[in-house]
């Protein structure tokens, strides 16, 4: 393992004003997104949609440091035969790959899941590296509900994340470590904070045991927000203060960077929260975005699978990428959204 090189890649992923496009929706998730805009999820439609994003030169060059791809996409070619990874690389962004194989129910823990995919990972990683991937992603899913999460669920997921991260570093690939505490429940913001703290501490402890070099990872955490079904709303300042304070307590300064997931927040909320955190300044790590929905909702609903909407959808993507790029530097202003509208 060349740690200096891993650190260089990890720092490039969180370069000032840039963040990560999470375009790694698995078959079921992309179908859900396409159903919502009336598009049939065929291999060609998925290719056309993703090609459209990767060919959005302004966004890709200025505000996107890397793209997380699904296995299908990393091998796919654009309509003109150019490999999609080459299109990404030409913009200066790094190709990355989702390597987890989704979640399975955790035995004896009703309602809880564990992320799988470790078995053949050591053999798969060099092939992805060969294909151009310089970073990878593994997402653990922790739900909050009555009596959950259990310690068994947190520990099993943290252990898998650590084993994945060590395998990636061994293959000279930067692991994005994503322990996502879902915001879907009816819990309040205090409960989100309590569970996220436990999950982060456990994840870093497991990474310590697995000898993961923190300078060669990017953490992808959730923000501290009340559950969607709680009917409660927290102020932007409260979310930012709680999230930053918690990260300071749980994330060693050696970590190369932090790139948040959006988790189902609205596009503008995800941007405003990131901006407010970066305005606090004086943090040991760069804080940026690794958004899926909060970057893609606007281009998807504009595109609707129609060739005549491509230019407008690319403008919508560029706008969200630019807003989040500004937020990653604490320079976003709400009236920039209104102006664009
Ligand atoms: C883009 O969505 C990713 C893939 O999800 P599935 O494996 O469930 O299809 C997802 O892992 C994503 O990278 C993160 O959860 C962050 O996405 P959001 O939409 O929360 O920013």
GROMACS .gro file of C-alpha atoms and ligand atoms in nm, residues 22-30 33 68 98 100 102 137 139 178 180 220 260-264 290-294 296, ligand 1:
model
   51
   22UNK     CA    1  -2.320   0.944  -0.602
   23UNK     CA    2  -2.453   0.786  -0.922
   24UNK     CA    3  -2.427   0.429  -0.793
   25UNK     CA    4  -2.797   0.346  -0.763
   26UNK     CA    5  -2.843  -0.029  -0.779
   27UNK     CA    6  -3.102  -0.181  -1.018
   28UNK     CA    7  -3.392  -0.148  -0.776
   29UNK     CA    8  -3.314   0.208  -0.672
   30UNK     CA    9  -3.265   0.347  -1.024
   33UNK     CA   10  -3.614   0.694  -0.954
   68UNK     CA   11  -1.944   0.674  -0.761
   98UNK     CA   12  -1.977   0.090  -0.522
  100UNK     CA   13  -2.103  -0.353  -0.146
  102UNK     CA   14  -2.658  -0.450  -0.072
  137UNK     CA   15  -1.786   0.295  -0.157
  139UNK     CA   16  -2.277   0.173   0.263
  178UNK     CA   17  -2.047   0.521   0.474
  180UNK     CA   18  -2.566   0.576   0.723
  220UNK     CA   19  -1.947   0.960   0.432
  260UNK     CA   20  -2.190   1.388   0.354
  261UNK     CA   21  -2.481   1.187   0.216
  262UNK     CA   22  -2.805   1.383   0.170
  263UNK     CA   23  -3.030   1.105   0.304
  264UNK     CA   24  -3.361   1.231   0.167
  290UNK     CA   25  -2.131   1.301  -0.175
  291UNK     CA   26  -2.495   1.342  -0.270
  292UNK     CA   27  -2.715   1.110  -0.471
  293UNK     CA   28  -3.068   1.242  -0.452
  294UNK     CA   29  -2.981   1.604  -0.363
  296UNK     CA   30  -2.986   1.423  -0.914
  342LIG     C1   31  -2.716   0.699  -0.508
  342LIG     O1   32  -2.767   0.612  -0.408
  342LIG     C2   33  -2.671   0.518  -0.359
  342LIG     C3   34  -2.710   0.380  -0.391
  342LIG     O2   35  -2.811   0.331  -0.312
  342LIG     P1   36  -2.861   0.176  -0.329
  342LIG     O3   37  -2.742   0.088  -0.318
  342LIG     O4   38  -2.956   0.162  -0.215
  342LIG     O5   39  -2.927   0.164  -0.460
  342LIG     C4   40  -2.651   0.543  -0.209
  342LIG     O6   41  -2.563   0.452  -0.149
  342LIG     C5   42  -2.593   0.678  -0.192
  342LIG     O7   43  -2.460   0.680  -0.237
  342LIG     C6   44  -2.592   0.728  -0.050
  342LIG     O8   45  -2.689   0.670   0.031
  342LIG     C7   46  -2.611   0.877  -0.049
  342LIG     O9   47  -2.720   0.909  -0.132
  342LIG     P2   48  -2.819   1.023  -0.088
  342LIG    O10   49  -2.929   1.017  -0.191
  342LIG    O11   50  -2.865   0.990   0.050
  342LIG    O12   51  -2.737   1.152  -0.094
   0.00000   0.00000   0.00000
